[in-house]
XYZ file of C-alpha atoms in Angstrom:
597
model
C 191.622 -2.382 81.520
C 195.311 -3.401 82.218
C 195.705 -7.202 81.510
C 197.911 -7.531 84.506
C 195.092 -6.133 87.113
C 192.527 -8.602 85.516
C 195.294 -11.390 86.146
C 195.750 -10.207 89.024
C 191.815 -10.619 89.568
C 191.787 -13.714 88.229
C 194.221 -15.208 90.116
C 192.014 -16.205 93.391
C 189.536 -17.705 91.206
C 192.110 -19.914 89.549
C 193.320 -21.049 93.066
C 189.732 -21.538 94.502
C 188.798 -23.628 91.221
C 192.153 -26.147 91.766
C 190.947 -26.117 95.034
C 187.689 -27.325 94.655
C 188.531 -29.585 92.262
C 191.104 -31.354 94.650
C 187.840 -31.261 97.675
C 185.966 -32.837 94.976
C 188.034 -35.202 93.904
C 189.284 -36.082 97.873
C 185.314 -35.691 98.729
C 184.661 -38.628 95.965
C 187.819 -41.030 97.066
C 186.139 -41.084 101.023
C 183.042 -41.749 99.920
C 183.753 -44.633 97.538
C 186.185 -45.897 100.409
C 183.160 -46.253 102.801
C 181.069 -47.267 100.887
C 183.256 -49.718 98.930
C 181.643 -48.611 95.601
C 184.621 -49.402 92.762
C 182.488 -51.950 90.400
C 179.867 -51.489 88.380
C 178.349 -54.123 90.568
C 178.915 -52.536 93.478
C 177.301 -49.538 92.174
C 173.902 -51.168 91.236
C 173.895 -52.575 94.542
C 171.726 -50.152 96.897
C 173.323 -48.963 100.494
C 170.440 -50.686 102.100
C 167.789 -53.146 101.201
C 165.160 -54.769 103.911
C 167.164 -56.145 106.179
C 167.812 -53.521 107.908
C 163.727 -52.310 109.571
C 165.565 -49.064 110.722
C 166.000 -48.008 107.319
C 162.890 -49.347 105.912
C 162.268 -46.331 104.020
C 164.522 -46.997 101.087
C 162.278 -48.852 99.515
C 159.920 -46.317 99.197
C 162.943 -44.072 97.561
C 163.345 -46.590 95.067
C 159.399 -46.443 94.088
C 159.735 -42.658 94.036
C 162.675 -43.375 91.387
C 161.272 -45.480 89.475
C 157.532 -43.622 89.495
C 160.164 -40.545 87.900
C 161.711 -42.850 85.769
C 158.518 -43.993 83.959
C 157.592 -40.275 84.307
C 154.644 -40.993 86.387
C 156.423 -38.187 89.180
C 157.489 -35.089 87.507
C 157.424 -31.412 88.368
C 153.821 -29.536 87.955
C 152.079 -32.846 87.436
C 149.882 -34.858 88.962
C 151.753 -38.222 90.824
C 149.090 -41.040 89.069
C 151.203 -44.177 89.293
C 149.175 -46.859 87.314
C 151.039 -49.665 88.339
C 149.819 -49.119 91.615
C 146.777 -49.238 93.260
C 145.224 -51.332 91.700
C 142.643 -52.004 90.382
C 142.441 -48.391 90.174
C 145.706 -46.452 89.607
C 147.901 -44.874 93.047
C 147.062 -41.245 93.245
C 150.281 -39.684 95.076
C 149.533 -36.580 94.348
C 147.477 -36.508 97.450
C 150.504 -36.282 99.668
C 152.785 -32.996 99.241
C 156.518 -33.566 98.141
C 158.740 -30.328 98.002
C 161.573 -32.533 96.465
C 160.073 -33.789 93.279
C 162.677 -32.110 91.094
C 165.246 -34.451 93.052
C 163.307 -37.330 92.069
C 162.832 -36.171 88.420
C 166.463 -36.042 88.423
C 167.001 -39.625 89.886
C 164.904 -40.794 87.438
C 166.502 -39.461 84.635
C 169.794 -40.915 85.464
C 167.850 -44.237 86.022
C 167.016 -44.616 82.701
C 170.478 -44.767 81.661
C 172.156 -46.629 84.905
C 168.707 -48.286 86.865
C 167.394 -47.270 89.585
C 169.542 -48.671 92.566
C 172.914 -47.002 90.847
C 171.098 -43.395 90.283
C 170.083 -43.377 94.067
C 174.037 -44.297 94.776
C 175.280 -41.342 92.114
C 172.813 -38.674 94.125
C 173.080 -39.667 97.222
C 177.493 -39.194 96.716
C 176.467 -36.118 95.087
C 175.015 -34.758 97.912
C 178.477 -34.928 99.601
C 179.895 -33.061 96.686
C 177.715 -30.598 97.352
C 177.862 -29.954 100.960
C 181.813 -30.285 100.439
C 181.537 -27.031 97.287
C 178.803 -25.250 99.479
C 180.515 -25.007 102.515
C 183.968 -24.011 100.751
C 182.124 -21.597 98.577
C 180.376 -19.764 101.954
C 183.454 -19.599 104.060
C 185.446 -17.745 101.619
C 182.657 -15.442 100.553
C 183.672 -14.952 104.178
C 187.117 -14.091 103.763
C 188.254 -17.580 105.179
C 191.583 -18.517 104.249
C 191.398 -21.573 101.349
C 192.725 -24.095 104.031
C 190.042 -23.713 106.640
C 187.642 -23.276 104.164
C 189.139 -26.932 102.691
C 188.926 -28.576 106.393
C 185.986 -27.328 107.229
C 184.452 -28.457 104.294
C 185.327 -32.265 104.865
C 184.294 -31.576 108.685
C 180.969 -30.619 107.280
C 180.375 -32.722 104.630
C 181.135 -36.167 106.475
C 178.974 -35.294 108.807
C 177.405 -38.757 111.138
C 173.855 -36.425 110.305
C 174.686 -37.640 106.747
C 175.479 -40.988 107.462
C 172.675 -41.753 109.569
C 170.300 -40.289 107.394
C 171.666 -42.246 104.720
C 169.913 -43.302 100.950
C 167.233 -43.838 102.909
C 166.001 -40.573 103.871
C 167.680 -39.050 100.903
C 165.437 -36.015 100.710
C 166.942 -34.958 104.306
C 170.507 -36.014 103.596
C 170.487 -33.394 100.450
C 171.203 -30.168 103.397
C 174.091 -29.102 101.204
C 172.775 -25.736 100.738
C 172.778 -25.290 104.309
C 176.030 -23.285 104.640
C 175.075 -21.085 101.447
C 171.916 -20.592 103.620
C 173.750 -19.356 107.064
C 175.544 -16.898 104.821
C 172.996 -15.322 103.351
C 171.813 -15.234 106.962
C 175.037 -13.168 107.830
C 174.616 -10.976 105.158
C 170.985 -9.850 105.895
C 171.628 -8.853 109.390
C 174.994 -6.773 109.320
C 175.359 -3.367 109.711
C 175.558 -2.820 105.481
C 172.594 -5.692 104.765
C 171.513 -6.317 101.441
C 169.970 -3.821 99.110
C 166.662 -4.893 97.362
C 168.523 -4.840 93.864
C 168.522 -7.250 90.944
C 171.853 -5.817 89.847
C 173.468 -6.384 92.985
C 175.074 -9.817 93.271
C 174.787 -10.091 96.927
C 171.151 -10.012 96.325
C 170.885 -12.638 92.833
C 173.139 -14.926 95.048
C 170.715 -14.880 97.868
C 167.303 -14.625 95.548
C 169.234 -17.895 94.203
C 169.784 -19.703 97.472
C 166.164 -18.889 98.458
C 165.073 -20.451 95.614
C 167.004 -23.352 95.779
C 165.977 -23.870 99.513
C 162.907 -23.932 98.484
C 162.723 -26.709 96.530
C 164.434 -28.755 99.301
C 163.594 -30.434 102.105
C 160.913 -28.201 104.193
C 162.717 -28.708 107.298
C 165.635 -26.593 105.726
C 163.217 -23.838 104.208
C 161.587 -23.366 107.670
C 164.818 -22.437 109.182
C 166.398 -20.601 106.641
C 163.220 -18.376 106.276
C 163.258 -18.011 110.514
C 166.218 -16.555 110.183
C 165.815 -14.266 107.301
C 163.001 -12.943 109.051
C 164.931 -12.516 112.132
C 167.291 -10.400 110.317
C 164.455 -8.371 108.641
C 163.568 -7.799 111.852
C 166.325 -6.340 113.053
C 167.389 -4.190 109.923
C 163.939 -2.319 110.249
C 164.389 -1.866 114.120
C 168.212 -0.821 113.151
C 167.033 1.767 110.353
C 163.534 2.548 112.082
C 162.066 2.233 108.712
C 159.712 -0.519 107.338
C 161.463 -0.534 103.992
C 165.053 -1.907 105.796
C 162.819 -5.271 105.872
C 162.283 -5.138 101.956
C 165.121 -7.631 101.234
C 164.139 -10.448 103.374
C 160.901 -10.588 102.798
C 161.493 -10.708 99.345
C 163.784 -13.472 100.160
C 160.987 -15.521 102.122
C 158.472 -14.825 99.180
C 160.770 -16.436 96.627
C 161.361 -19.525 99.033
C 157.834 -19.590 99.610
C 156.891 -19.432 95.560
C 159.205 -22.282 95.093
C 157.466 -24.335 97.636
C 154.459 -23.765 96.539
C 155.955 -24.715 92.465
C 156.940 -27.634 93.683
C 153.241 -28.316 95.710
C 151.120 -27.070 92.834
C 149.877 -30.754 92.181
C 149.005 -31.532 95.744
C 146.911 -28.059 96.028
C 145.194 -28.617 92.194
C 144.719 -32.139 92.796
C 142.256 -31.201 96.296
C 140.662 -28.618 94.481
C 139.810 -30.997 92.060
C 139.208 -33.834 94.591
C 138.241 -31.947 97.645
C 140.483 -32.637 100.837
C 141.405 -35.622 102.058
C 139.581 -36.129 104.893
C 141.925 -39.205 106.367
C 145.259 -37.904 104.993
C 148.558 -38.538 106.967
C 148.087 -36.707 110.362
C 150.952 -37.187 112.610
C 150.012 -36.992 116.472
C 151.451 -34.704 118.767
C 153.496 -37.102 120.669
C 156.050 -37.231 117.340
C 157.038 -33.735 118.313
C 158.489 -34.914 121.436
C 159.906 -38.500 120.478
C 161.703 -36.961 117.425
C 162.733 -33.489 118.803
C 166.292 -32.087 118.836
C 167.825 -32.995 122.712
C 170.663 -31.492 123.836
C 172.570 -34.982 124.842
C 172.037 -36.003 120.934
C 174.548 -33.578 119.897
C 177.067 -35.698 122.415
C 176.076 -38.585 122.285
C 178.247 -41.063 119.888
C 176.578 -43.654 118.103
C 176.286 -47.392 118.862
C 178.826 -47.862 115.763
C 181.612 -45.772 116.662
C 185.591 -46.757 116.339
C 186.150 -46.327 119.299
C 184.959 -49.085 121.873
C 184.121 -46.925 124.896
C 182.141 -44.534 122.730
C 180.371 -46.953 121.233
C 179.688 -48.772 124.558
C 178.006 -45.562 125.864
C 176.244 -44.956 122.509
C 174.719 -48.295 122.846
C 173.714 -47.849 126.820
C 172.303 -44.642 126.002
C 169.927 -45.809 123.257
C 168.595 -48.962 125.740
C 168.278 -46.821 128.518
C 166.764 -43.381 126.476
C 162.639 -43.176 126.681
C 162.075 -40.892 123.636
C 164.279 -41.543 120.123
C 167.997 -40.739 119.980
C 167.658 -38.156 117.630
C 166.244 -40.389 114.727
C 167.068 -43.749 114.289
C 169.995 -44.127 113.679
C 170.687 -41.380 115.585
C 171.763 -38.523 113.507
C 172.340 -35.570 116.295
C 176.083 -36.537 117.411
C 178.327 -33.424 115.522
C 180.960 -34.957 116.423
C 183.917 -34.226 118.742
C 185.521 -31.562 116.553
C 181.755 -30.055 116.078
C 181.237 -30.090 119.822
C 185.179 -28.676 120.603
C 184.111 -25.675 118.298
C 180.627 -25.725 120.089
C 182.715 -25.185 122.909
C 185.302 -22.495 121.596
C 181.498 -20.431 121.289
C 180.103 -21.138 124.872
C 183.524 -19.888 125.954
C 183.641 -16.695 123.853
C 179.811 -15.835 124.391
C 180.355 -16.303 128.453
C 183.305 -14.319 127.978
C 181.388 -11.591 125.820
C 178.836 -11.654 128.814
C 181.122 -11.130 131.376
C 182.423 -8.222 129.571
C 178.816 -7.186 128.901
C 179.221 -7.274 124.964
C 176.535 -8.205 122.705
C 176.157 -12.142 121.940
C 177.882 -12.942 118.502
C 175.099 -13.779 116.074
C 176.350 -17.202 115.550
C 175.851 -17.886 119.285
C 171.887 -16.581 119.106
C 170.788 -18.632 116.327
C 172.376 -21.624 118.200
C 170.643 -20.414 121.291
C 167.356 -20.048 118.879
C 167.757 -23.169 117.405
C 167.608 -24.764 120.915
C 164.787 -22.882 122.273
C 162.968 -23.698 118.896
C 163.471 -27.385 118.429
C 164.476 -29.290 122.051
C 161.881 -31.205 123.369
C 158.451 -28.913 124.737
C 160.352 -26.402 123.025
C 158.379 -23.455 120.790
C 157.642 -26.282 118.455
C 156.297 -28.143 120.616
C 154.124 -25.021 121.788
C 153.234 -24.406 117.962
C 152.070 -28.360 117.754
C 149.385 -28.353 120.835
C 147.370 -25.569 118.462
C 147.848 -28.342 115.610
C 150.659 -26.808 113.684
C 152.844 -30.060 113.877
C 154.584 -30.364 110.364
C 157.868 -30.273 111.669
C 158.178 -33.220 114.040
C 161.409 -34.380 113.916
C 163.464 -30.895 114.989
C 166.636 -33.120 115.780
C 167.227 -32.573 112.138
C 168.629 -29.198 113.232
C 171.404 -30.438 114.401
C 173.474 -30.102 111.680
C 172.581 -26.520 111.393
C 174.211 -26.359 114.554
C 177.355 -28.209 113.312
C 177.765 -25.858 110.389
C 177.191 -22.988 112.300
C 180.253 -23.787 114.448
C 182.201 -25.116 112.094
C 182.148 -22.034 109.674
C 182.530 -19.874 113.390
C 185.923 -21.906 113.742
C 186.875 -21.431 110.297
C 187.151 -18.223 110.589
C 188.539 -17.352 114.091
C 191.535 -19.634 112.703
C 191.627 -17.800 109.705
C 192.050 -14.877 111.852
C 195.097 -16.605 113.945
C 198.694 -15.289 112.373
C 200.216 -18.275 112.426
C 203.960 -17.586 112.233
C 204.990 -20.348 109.188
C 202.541 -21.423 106.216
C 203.443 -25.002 106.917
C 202.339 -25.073 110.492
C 198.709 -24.145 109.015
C 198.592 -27.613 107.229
C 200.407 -29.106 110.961
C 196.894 -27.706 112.540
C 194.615 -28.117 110.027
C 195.207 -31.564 108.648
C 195.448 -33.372 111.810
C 192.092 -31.825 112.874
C 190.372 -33.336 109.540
C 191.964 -36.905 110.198
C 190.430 -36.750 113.861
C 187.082 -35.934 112.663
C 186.743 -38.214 110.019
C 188.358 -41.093 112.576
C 185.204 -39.564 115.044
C 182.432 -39.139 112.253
C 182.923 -41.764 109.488
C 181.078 -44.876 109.965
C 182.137 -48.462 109.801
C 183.506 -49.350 106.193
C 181.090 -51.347 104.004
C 181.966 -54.833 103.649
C 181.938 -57.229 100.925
C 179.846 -59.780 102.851
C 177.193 -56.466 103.203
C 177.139 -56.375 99.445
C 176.694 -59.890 99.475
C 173.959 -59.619 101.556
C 171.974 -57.057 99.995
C 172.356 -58.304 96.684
C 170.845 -61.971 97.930
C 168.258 -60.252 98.828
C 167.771 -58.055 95.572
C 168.488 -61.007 93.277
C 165.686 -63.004 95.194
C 163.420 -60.203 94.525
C 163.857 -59.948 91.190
C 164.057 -63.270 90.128
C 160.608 -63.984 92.276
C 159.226 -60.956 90.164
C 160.481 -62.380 86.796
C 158.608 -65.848 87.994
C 154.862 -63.930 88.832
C 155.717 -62.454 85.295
C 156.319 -65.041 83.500
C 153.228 -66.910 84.453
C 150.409 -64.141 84.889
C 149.409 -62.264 81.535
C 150.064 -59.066 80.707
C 148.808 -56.117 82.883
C 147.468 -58.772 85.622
C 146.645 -57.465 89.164
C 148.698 -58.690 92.036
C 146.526 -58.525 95.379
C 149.141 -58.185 98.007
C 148.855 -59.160 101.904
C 148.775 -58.665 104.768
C 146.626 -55.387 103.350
C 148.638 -52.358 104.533
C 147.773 -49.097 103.962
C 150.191 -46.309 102.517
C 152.109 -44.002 103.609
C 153.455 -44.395 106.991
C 151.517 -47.714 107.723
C 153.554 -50.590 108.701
C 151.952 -54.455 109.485
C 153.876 -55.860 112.737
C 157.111 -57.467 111.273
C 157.112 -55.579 108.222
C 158.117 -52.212 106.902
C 155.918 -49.416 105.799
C 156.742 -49.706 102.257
C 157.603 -53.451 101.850
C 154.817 -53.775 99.486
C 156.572 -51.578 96.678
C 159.580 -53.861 96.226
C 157.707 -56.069 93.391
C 156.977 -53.141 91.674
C 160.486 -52.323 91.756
C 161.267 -55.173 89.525
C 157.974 -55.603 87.687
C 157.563 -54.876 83.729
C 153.894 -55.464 83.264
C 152.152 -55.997 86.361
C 149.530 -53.772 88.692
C 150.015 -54.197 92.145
C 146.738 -53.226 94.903
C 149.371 -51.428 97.434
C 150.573 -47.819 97.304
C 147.663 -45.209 96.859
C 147.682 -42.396 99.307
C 145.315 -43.100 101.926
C 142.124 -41.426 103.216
C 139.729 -40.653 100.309
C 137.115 -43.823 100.475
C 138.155 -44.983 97.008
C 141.223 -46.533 99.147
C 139.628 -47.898 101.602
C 137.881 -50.542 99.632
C 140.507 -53.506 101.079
C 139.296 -52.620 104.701
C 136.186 -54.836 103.849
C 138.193 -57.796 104.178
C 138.763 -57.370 107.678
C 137.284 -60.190 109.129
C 136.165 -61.938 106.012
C 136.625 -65.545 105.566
C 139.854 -66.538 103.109
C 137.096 -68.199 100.544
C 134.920 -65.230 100.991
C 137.721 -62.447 100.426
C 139.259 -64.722 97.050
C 136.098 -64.738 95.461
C 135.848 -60.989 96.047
C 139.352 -60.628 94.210
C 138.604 -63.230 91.731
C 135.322 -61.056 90.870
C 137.550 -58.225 90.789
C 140.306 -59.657 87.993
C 142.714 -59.918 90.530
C 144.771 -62.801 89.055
C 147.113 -63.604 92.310
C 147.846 -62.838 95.281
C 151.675 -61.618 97.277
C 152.374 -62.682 100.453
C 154.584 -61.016 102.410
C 155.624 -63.553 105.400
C 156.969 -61.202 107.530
C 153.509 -59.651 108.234
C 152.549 -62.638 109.775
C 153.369 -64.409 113.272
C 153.641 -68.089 112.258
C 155.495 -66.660 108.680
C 152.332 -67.470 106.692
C 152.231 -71.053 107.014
C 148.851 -71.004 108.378
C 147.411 -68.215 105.344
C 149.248 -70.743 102.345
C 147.709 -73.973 103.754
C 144.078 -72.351 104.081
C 144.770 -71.292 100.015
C 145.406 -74.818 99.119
C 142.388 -76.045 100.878
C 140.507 -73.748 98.973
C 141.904 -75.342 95.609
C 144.264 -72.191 95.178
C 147.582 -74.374 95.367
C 149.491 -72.586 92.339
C 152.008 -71.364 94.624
C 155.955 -69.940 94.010
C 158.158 -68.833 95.958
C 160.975 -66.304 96.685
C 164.275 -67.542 96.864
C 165.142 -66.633 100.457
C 161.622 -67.829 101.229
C 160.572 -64.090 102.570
C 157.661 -63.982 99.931
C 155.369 -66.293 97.841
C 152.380 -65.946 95.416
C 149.619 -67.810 95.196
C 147.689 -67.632 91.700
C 143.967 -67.035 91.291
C 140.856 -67.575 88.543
C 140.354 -63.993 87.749
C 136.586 -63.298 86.022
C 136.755 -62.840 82.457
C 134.026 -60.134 83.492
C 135.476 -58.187 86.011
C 133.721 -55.264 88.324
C 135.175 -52.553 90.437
C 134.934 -52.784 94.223
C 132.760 -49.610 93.963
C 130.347 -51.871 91.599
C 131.177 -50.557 88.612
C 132.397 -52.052 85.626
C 135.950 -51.487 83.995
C 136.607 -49.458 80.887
């Protein structure tokens, strides 16, 4: 072959490859910026802690990471956290999780960095990502590298991935999302995709299935409607079954990996039987967190810009079901909703001329129809299919639809010098990111959360220090897990402890429903002297209070313990939490009766 064509060949590789680097590198610089993440001690400070009951659920991340990081929540395995649960160990395994290998890989890097700073280095690679995803799809598109570039940061800085946030990590990983919409694009034109391993069209997309998933199921639900959609149409295009080959080979492999990453939940209740009081989410949750049309408009409470923010924060006091999620996460910002806008216009246009909708403008349209509120969701939930409640997570499908729609109708546009390009494009990116970032992280927020950290660990270091190895930590008010909060308190309060904790078991964090959990419900009503010299019989050897949980803070619970002669009390630093210690039995029983091993 002549060197100079393969140079030649070469050359847009090259470019893309100093390209992404310089996305990358720009990609890194905004996020550190917002998130004011330039020390080491910034970095092994989480983004949020439990002050904030909106994000409550990133405590329950950091139990995830630290289950992987002990290896206690690895791929193919069952989830049997011994440090939890006790006086049995927390069976998790109960409870499906599509993104344990995200977790395995958090847990991995904790070993080497802790917990709070591998949660930081994921959750900025997600942004990396999404930033090299949708880059890579628009010029598998034939986007020029510029609008590919803007688009990108559009995309990636996202208020969806703000809002989401550490906290629901699992969502905020939807960088595959553009590599999904192209393989989309791919099944349902005119050539498709031939069902062939030695095609790349097809290993790319037999890759992105796969990848999708083992992601969040939200993502694999829509990615495999419209697959299926364009199945559809290939075999009503070619009038022959076998034009439908590809994308149901597509969906198969996205189902298998789904099912990989389940295979512990489905062995562990043919081993156990099913749960007959697992996590059942009411109908209602379809409605309260379903995708709304004002969400993608909406700006949040937070925004730069006073007026917006002013109506962000009427609309969420004056709104009956959720914003979105909360913090709301539908807003795609005003560049997302002026290309939103340069489709309307075309698609009216294309009616008026009696053309055929662009397919961009009928998965939109789908997407709508399929997640807004009563919507075909909603229809699927009254026959008890409800595992996708919260279809405002679609939003930023919609985003990313438009935004790679823009990219290339301006990659299209002749513009008559190269350096009016960068005039256009650059000036766009600078007003989205004014419209979509957040407010900038603080150094009194650090502050803040790492009170609140240090108090937590320090207050676990002191029920170390005095309780022997491997002692059981009672912990109240009782709360069951997951998805259970006590008034005043977080669902997954209970885990911070463990967070901290070398050698000690802790009674919350089994998955509930089998009656093995349900053992602490017998307190319920019990006198305090009645349900200590249950735990004493049981070995518990103290008990965590959590003075949130309770109206008067727990003043009334710790003077009824030293009335009891159970006065041994310490106490967290920002006086959120103390422990009272009791007289375990030397000869301890299970609550079931029977004796330990």
């Amino acid at each position: 072959m002549n060197t100079h064509s393969v140079s030649h060949k070469l050359k847009p590789f090259r470019q893309d490859l100093i390209h992404g680097t310089m996305l990358v590198i720009l990609t890194i610089l905004i996020w550190c910026t917002i998130y004011d993440r330039w020390t080491g001690e910034s970095w092994g400070t989480p983004l949020a802690y439990t002050s904030d009951p909106l994000k409550g659920d990133i405590v329950a991340i950091f139990a995830d990471i630290r289950a992987a990081k002990e290896g206690h929540f690895a791929p193919f395995l069952f989830k049997i956290v011994p440090e939890l649960g006790a006086p049995y160990d927390a069976v998790w395994s109960d409870t499906p999780t599509t993104e344990v290998l995200q977790f395995f890989f958090m847990g991995v890097v904790a070993k080497f960095i802790g917990i709070f700073a591998a949660a930081n280095f994921a959750f900025m690679l997600e942004y990396i990502l999404a930033a090299v995803a949708f880059y890579t799809a628009c010029r598998l598109m034939k986007c020029t590298w510029v609008w590919s570039f803007a688009g990108a940061l559009v995309f990636t800085f996202a208020r969806f991935a703000f809002a989401q946030g550490e906290h629901h990590i699992n969502v905020t990983f939807y960088w595959h999302i553009p590599l999904c919409l192209l393989v989309g694009v791919w099944i349902i034109s005119e050539k498709g995709i031939d069902f062939d391993f030695r095609e790349w069209h097809f290993i790319f997309a037999a890759v992105v299935a796969f990848i999708t998933g083992i992601q969040n199921p939200y993502y694999t639900n829509l990615f495999a409607q419209f697959v299926l959609f364009g199945g559809l149409v290939q075999w009503w295009r070619k009038r022959d079954w076998r034009a439908a080959l590809p994308a149901a080979v597509l969906i198969g492999i996205a189902a298998v990996a789904f099912l990989l990453m389940n295979v512990d939940s489905f062995a562990y209740h043919i081993v156990h039987g099913p749960n007959p009081g697992a996590l059942v989410r009411p109908y209602k949750w379809l409605e309260v967190y379903a995708l709304k049309t004002v969400d993608l408009v909406i700006p949040p409470p937070d925004h730069r810009f006073p007026p917006f923010a002013a109506w962000g924060l009427k609309h969420m006091n004056e709104v009956i079901l959720s914003p979105g999620e909360l913090p709301p996460s539908g807003y795609i910002g005003l560049v997302g909703l002026a290309a939103l806008g340069w489709l309307v216009i075309v698609s009216i246009k294309q009616l008026l001329r009696r053309e055929a909708f662009s397919y961009e403008a009928l998965q939109v349209i789908w997407i709508m129809l399929y997640s807004d509120v009563g919507g075909i969701n909603g229809l699927m939930g009254t026959v008890g299919f409800q595992l996708f409640r919260a279809t405002t997570r679609y939003s930023i499908f919609i985003l990313c639809i438009v935004l790679m729609v823009a990219a290339r109708r301006f990659s299209a546009m002749k513009f008559s010098k190269t350096p009016l390009v960068y005039g256009v494009a650059i000036p766009i990116v600078l007003f989205a990111l004014w419209d979509q970032l957040p407010p900038k992280v603080t150094a009194q927020d650090l502050q803040e959360i790492s009170a609140q950290v240090d108090s937590d660990r320090n207050f676990t270091e002191k029920m170390e220090q005095a309780l022997p190895q491997g002692a059981m930590v009672f912990q109240l008010p009782i709360m069951e897990f997951p998805e259970s909060p006590a008034p005043g308190m977080g669902s997954y309060d209970h885990f911070r402890p463990y967070l901290y904790s070398q050698h000690l078991r802790f009674a919350f964090g089994s998955d509930k429903g089998r009656p093995r959990e349900n053992w602490q419900q017998e307190f319920v009503g019990m006198q305090l002297n009645e349900i200590v010299n249950r735990l004493e019989s049981y070995g518990f050897a103290a008990v965590y209070v959590n003075r949130s949980g309770f109206p008067d803070k727990g003043e009334a619970l710790e003077k009824a313990f030293k009335q009891i002669g159970r006065g041994e009390i310490i106490e967290s630093e920002q006086g959120d939490l103390f422990c009272v210690f009791l007289k375990p039995s030397s000869l301890p029983i299970l609550p079931d009766g029977g004796l330990y091993h």
